[in-house]
């Protein structure tokens, strides 16, 4: 308990002025099940052996030729592994959904509401069970939201008048829309795969005529340590990047370089970014 108090998960208090007890902090409150904005599924996934175990193979990864630690351990890319393991993939989607509940409240209903105003359609690429898009569709009934993901991810999900699901491969086809949302899509990809997806978005923009001009990015990118106010957040982000993305250099913002390569400045496509 001393460690959990020190890390901010719990706080020490007194009962009746004498008896020592422990209480919840803002962080641990987010782990209470059946409460709004519960991050328990997210924490459960990221401390699960299937996600933690690859870190035991860092030495093999350094000596090998695989781009990511995940490929060193499992022999396939992160998303391919998820596709072949439906039970784990379901837990991962639940984790992403719990994260989306909090993120969407911040993005849609508070700080970035203006990003979505005036849009007629939006494609949530790799959107899983569509939690993010569902909240957008409820907040903006005039936006027709489409969630694109692999068949097993969108099978038998309930639709609404302005919320639809399409089973497909983001590397092959992206349907046209006014806006494209990528929530933690590039986080698990190398630069080459990220570039492929962005080029497919560019094709979708071109096929939507004059309205296909908006791009939305919700993802982590790497920045220089001097731009981070405290070391802990950067440590966490780097450790999270290692298994699937395989990036260790904090001074390389490769995600942005890939975006620039896929969308040259003469396309006229503005970018709205949160992450």
Short mmCIF file of C-alpha atoms in Angstrom, two decimals:
data_model
loop_
_atom_site.label_atom_id
_atom_site.label_comp_id
_atom_site.label_asym_id
_atom_site.label_seq_id
_atom_site.Cartn_x
_atom_site.Cartn_y
_atom_site.Cartn_z
CA UNK A 1 0.00 0.00 0.00
CA UNK A 2 2.91 2.36 0.61
CA UNK A 3 3.93 1.95 -3.03
CA UNK A 4 0.37 2.55 -4.25
CA UNK A 5 0.09 5.66 -2.08
CA UNK A 6 3.43 6.93 -3.33
CA UNK A 7 2.37 6.37 -6.95
CA UNK A 8 -0.89 8.24 -6.43
CA UNK A 9 -3.28 5.30 -6.72
CA UNK A 10 -4.47 5.68 -3.13
CA UNK A 11 -4.21 8.28 -0.41
CA UNK A 12 -3.60 7.78 3.28
CA UNK A 13 -6.11 9.26 5.69
CA UNK A 14 -7.30 9.05 9.31
CA UNK A 15 -10.61 7.62 10.51
CA UNK A 16 -12.05 9.26 13.64
CA UNK A 17 -8.82 11.21 13.86
CA UNK A 18 -6.76 8.17 14.87
CA UNK A 19 -7.18 4.98 12.83
CA UNK A 20 -5.12 4.87 9.65
CA UNK A 21 -7.03 4.13 6.44
CA UNK A 22 -6.72 4.42 2.69
CA UNK A 23 -8.97 6.25 0.26
CA UNK A 24 -9.41 6.66 -3.47
CA UNK A 25 -7.64 9.31 -5.52
CA UNK A 26 -8.72 10.73 -8.87
CA UNK A 27 -6.64 8.03 -10.58
CA UNK A 28 -8.05 5.03 -8.69
CA UNK A 29 -11.60 6.37 -9.03
CA UNK A 30 -11.26 5.74 -12.77
CA UNK A 31 -10.79 2.02 -12.04
CA UNK A 32 -14.19 1.47 -10.36
CA UNK A 33 -16.31 -0.83 -12.52
CA UNK A 34 -19.85 0.11 -13.58
CA UNK A 35 -19.05 3.78 -13.16
CA UNK A 36 -18.88 6.44 -15.90
CA UNK A 37 -15.44 6.79 -17.47
CA UNK A 38 -14.05 3.51 -16.14
CA UNK A 39 -10.52 2.68 -17.35
CA UNK A 40 -10.40 -0.73 -15.69
CA UNK A 41 -10.53 -2.59 -19.06
CA UNK A 42 -7.60 -0.52 -20.33
CA UNK A 43 -5.44 -1.18 -17.28
CA UNK A 44 -6.37 -4.87 -17.32
CA UNK A 45 -5.13 -5.28 -20.91
CA UNK A 46 -1.86 -3.41 -20.50
CA UNK A 47 -0.82 -5.42 -17.43
CA UNK A 48 -1.92 -8.75 -18.93
CA UNK A 49 0.88 -11.30 -19.55
CA UNK A 50 0.18 -11.34 -23.30
CA UNK A 51 1.15 -7.65 -23.44
CA UNK A 52 3.86 -7.62 -20.75
CA UNK A 53 5.65 -10.86 -21.67
CA UNK A 54 7.25 -9.49 -24.87
CA UNK A 55 9.42 -7.19 -22.74
CA UNK A 56 11.29 -10.33 -21.62
CA UNK A 57 12.62 -10.62 -25.18
CA UNK A 58 14.21 -7.19 -25.59
CA UNK A 59 17.65 -8.77 -26.05
CA UNK A 60 16.42 -10.98 -28.91
CA UNK A 61 14.74 -7.99 -30.51
CA UNK A 62 17.91 -5.87 -30.38
CA UNK A 63 19.89 -8.67 -32.03
CA UNK A 64 17.26 -9.58 -34.61
CA UNK A 65 15.97 -8.00 -37.79
CA UNK A 66 12.28 -7.62 -36.93
CA UNK A 67 10.99 -4.06 -36.84
CA UNK A 68 8.88 -4.49 -33.71
CA UNK A 69 9.26 -6.39 -30.47
CA UNK A 70 5.85 -7.93 -31.09
CA UNK A 71 7.06 -9.53 -34.34
CA UNK A 72 10.12 -10.91 -32.56
CA UNK A 73 7.99 -12.66 -29.95
CA UNK A 74 4.91 -13.69 -31.93
CA UNK A 75 6.23 -13.85 -35.49
CA UNK A 76 3.47 -11.60 -36.84
CA UNK A 77 2.46 -7.94 -36.61
CA UNK A 78 0.35 -6.66 -33.75
CA UNK A 79 -2.92 -6.31 -35.70
CA UNK A 80 -2.47 -9.69 -37.37
CA UNK A 81 -2.08 -11.23 -33.91
CA UNK A 82 -5.31 -9.57 -32.79
CA UNK A 83 -7.13 -10.84 -35.86
CA UNK A 84 -6.05 -14.41 -35.09
CA UNK A 85 -6.91 -14.25 -31.38
CA UNK A 86 -10.56 -13.13 -31.07
CA UNK A 87 -10.77 -13.43 -27.27
CA UNK A 88 -7.76 -11.18 -26.73
CA UNK A 89 -8.96 -8.87 -29.49
CA UNK A 90 -12.32 -8.47 -27.75
CA UNK A 91 -10.60 -7.46 -24.52
CA UNK A 92 -8.40 -5.04 -26.45
CA UNK A 93 -11.45 -3.47 -28.12
CA UNK A 94 -13.12 -3.09 -24.72
CA UNK A 95 -9.97 -1.35 -23.48
CA UNK A 96 -9.98 1.03 -26.44
CA UNK A 97 -13.69 1.69 -25.90
CA UNK A 98 -13.15 2.68 -22.26
CA UNK A 99 -10.38 5.01 -23.34
CA UNK A 100 -12.64 6.49 -26.02
CA UNK A 101 -15.34 7.36 -23.49
CA UNK A 102 -12.98 9.76 -21.73
CA UNK A 103 -11.18 10.98 -24.84
CA UNK A 104 -14.42 11.71 -26.69
CA UNK A 105 -15.82 13.70 -23.80
CA UNK A 106 -12.74 15.91 -23.99
CA UNK A 107 -12.53 16.12 -27.79
CA UNK A 108 -16.18 16.27 -28.81
CA UNK A 109 -18.03 17.87 -25.93
CA UNK A 110 -15.41 20.26 -24.59
CA UNK A 111 -12.18 21.53 -26.10
CA UNK A 112 -12.46 20.57 -29.79
CA UNK A 113 -16.15 20.77 -30.57
CA UNK A 114 -15.52 23.21 -33.43
CA UNK A 115 -13.61 20.55 -35.37
CA UNK A 116 -16.83 18.63 -36.05
CA UNK A 117 -19.13 21.55 -36.76
CA UNK A 118 -20.23 21.76 -40.38
CA UNK A 119 -19.22 18.20 -41.30
CA UNK A 120 -21.69 16.04 -43.20
CA UNK A 121 -19.88 12.70 -42.97
CA UNK A 122 -17.03 11.05 -41.07
CA UNK A 123 -15.20 7.74 -41.38
CA UNK A 124 -13.72 6.29 -38.19
CA UNK A 125 -10.90 4.16 -39.59
CA UNK A 126 -10.03 1.15 -37.44
CA UNK A 127 -12.74 2.32 -35.06
CA UNK A 128 -13.39 -1.04 -33.39
CA UNK A 129 -16.85 -1.18 -31.84
CA UNK A 130 -17.45 2.48 -32.71
CA UNK A 131 -17.55 3.99 -29.22
CA UNK A 132 -15.88 7.20 -30.42
CA UNK A 133 -18.16 7.51 -33.46
CA UNK A 134 -21.27 6.72 -31.43
CA UNK A 135 -20.62 9.66 -29.12
CA UNK A 136 -19.89 11.91 -32.13
CA UNK A 137 -23.11 10.81 -33.84
CA UNK A 138 -25.11 11.58 -30.71
CA UNK A 139 -23.50 14.98 -30.21
CA UNK A 140 -23.81 15.89 -33.91
CA UNK A 141 -26.92 14.23 -35.41
CA UNK A 142 -26.17 15.85 -38.77
CA UNK A 143 -22.93 13.91 -39.25
CA UNK A 144 -23.23 10.52 -40.91
CA UNK A 145 -20.62 8.41 -39.14
CA UNK A 146 -19.15 5.23 -40.62
CA UNK A 147 -16.90 2.86 -38.70
CA UNK A 148 -14.46 0.90 -40.85
CA UNK A 149 -12.77 -2.14 -39.32
CA UNK A 150 -12.11 -5.82 -39.94
CA UNK A 151 -15.15 -8.14 -40.12
CA UNK A 152 -14.66 -9.68 -36.68
CA UNK A 153 -14.49 -6.24 -35.08
CA UNK A 154 -17.75 -4.85 -36.48
CA UNK A 155 -19.87 -8.01 -36.74
CA UNK A 156 -23.42 -7.75 -35.32
CA UNK A 157 -22.96 -4.26 -33.88
CA UNK A 158 -26.14 -2.15 -33.57
CA UNK A 159 -26.43 0.69 -36.06
CA UNK A 160 -28.35 3.97 -35.97
CA UNK A 161 -29.66 6.43 -38.55
CA UNK A 162 -26.33 8.26 -38.62
CA UNK A 163 -24.01 5.46 -37.48
CA UNK A 164 -23.08 2.61 -39.83
CA UNK A 165 -20.41 -0.10 -39.86
CA UNK A 166 -18.39 -1.33 -42.83
CA UNK A 167 -16.32 -4.51 -42.73
CA UNK A 168 -13.12 -3.91 -44.66
CA UNK A 169 -9.35 -3.62 -44.73
CA UNK A 170 -7.95 -0.11 -44.26
CA UNK A 171 -4.92 -1.05 -46.34
CA UNK A 172 -7.15 -1.76 -49.35
CA UNK A 173 -10.00 0.74 -49.29
CA UNK A 174 -11.23 3.76 -47.33
CA UNK A 175 -14.73 5.06 -48.15
CA UNK A 176 -15.00 8.78 -49.04
CA UNK A 177 -16.18 11.28 -46.44
CA UNK A 178 -15.77 14.87 -45.28
CA UNK A 179 -13.55 13.82 -42.38
CA UNK A 180 -11.40 10.86 -41.41
CA UNK A 181 -10.74 9.91 -37.82
CA UNK A 182 -7.72 7.83 -36.80
CA UNK A 183 -7.75 7.01 -33.09
CA UNK A 184 -4.57 5.16 -32.10
CA UNK A 185 -4.34 3.60 -35.55
CA UNK A 186 -0.76 4.65 -36.33
CA UNK A 187 0.39 3.88 -32.79
CA UNK A 188 0.70 0.18 -33.59
CA UNK A 189 2.16 0.59 -37.08
CA UNK A 190 5.58 1.13 -38.55
CA UNK A 191 6.21 4.05 -40.89
CA UNK A 192 5.79 1.96 -44.05
CA UNK A 193 2.35 0.66 -43.07
CA UNK A 194 1.34 4.09 -41.79
CA UNK A 195 2.26 5.61 -45.13
CA UNK A 196 0.14 3.02 -46.96
CA UNK A 197 -2.91 3.90 -44.90
CA UNK A 198 -2.45 7.64 -45.30
CA UNK A 199 -2.22 7.24 -49.06
CA UNK A 200 -5.51 5.35 -49.02
CA UNK A 201 -6.99 8.30 -47.11
CA UNK A 202 -5.67 10.59 -49.77
CA UNK A 203 -7.48 8.54 -52.43
CA UNK A 204 -10.67 8.75 -50.37
CA UNK A 205 -10.29 12.52 -50.08
CA UNK A 206 -9.83 12.87 -53.83
CA UNK A 207 -12.89 10.71 -54.55
CA UNK A 208 -15.09 12.90 -52.34
CA UNK A 209 -14.64 16.00 -54.47
CA UNK A 210 -14.58 19.45 -52.91
CA UNK A 211 -15.86 18.30 -49.50
CA UNK A 212 -13.13 15.76 -48.88
CA UNK A 213 -10.74 18.17 -47.23
CA UNK A 214 -10.72 17.40 -43.50
CA UNK A 215 -8.32 15.08 -41.74
CA UNK A 216 -8.55 14.13 -38.06
CA UNK A 217 -5.69 12.59 -36.10
CA UNK A 218 -5.98 11.26 -32.56
CA UNK A 219 -2.75 9.44 -31.83
CA UNK A 220 0.53 9.56 -29.96
CA UNK A 221 3.60 10.97 -31.63
CA UNK A 222 7.11 11.10 -30.26
CA UNK A 223 8.65 14.40 -29.30
CA UNK A 224 11.91 15.56 -27.80
CA UNK A 225 12.31 15.09 -24.04
CA UNK A 226 12.81 18.81 -23.49
CA UNK A 227 9.22 19.40 -24.66
CA UNK A 228 7.82 17.10 -21.93
CA UNK A 229 7.30 18.86 -18.56
CA UNK A 230 8.03 15.71 -16.51
CA UNK A 231 9.93 12.49 -17.34
CA UNK A 232 7.22 10.04 -16.23
CA UNK A 233 4.74 10.72 -19.08
CA UNK A 234 7.49 10.30 -21.68
CA UNK A 235 8.72 7.09 -20.00
CA UNK A 236 5.19 5.69 -20.15
CA UNK A 237 4.69 6.65 -23.78
CA UNK A 238 8.00 5.14 -24.87
CA UNK A 239 7.33 1.88 -23.04
CA UNK A 240 3.88 1.72 -24.62
CA UNK A 241 5.40 2.24 -28.07
CA UNK A 242 7.95 -0.57 -27.86
CA UNK A 243 5.86 -3.77 -28.32
CA UNK A 244 3.90 -2.83 -31.44
CA UNK A 245 5.64 0.16 -32.94
CA UNK A 246 9.25 -0.55 -32.08
CA UNK A 247 10.31 3.10 -31.78
CA UNK A 248 12.91 3.99 -29.14
CA UNK A 249 14.19 7.37 -30.32
CA UNK A 250 12.46 10.24 -28.48
CA UNK A 251 13.80 12.88 -30.86
CA UNK A 252 12.23 11.39 -33.99
CA UNK A 253 8.66 12.36 -34.73
CA UNK A 254 8.29 9.80 -37.51
CA UNK A 255 4.50 9.84 -37.51
CA UNK A 256 4.47 13.44 -38.64
CA UNK A 257 7.15 12.82 -41.27
CA UNK A 258 5.05 10.01 -42.71
CA UNK A 259 2.01 12.28 -42.76
CA UNK A 260 3.90 14.97 -44.67
CA UNK A 261 5.11 12.41 -47.21
CA UNK A 262 1.59 11.08 -47.77
CA UNK A 263 0.00 14.53 -47.91
CA UNK A 264 2.25 17.01 -49.74
CA UNK A 265 1.52 20.65 -49.06
CA UNK A 266 -0.15 21.15 -52.43
CA UNK A 267 -3.15 18.93 -51.56
CA UNK A 268 -4.85 21.68 -49.57
CA UNK A 269 -6.05 19.25 -46.91
CA UNK A 270 -6.06 20.84 -43.44
CA UNK A 271 -5.29 18.73 -40.39
CA UNK A 272 -7.02 18.71 -37.01
CA UNK A 273 -4.92 16.87 -34.45
CA UNK A 274 -5.41 15.78 -30.87
CA UNK A 275 -2.99 13.44 -29.17
#
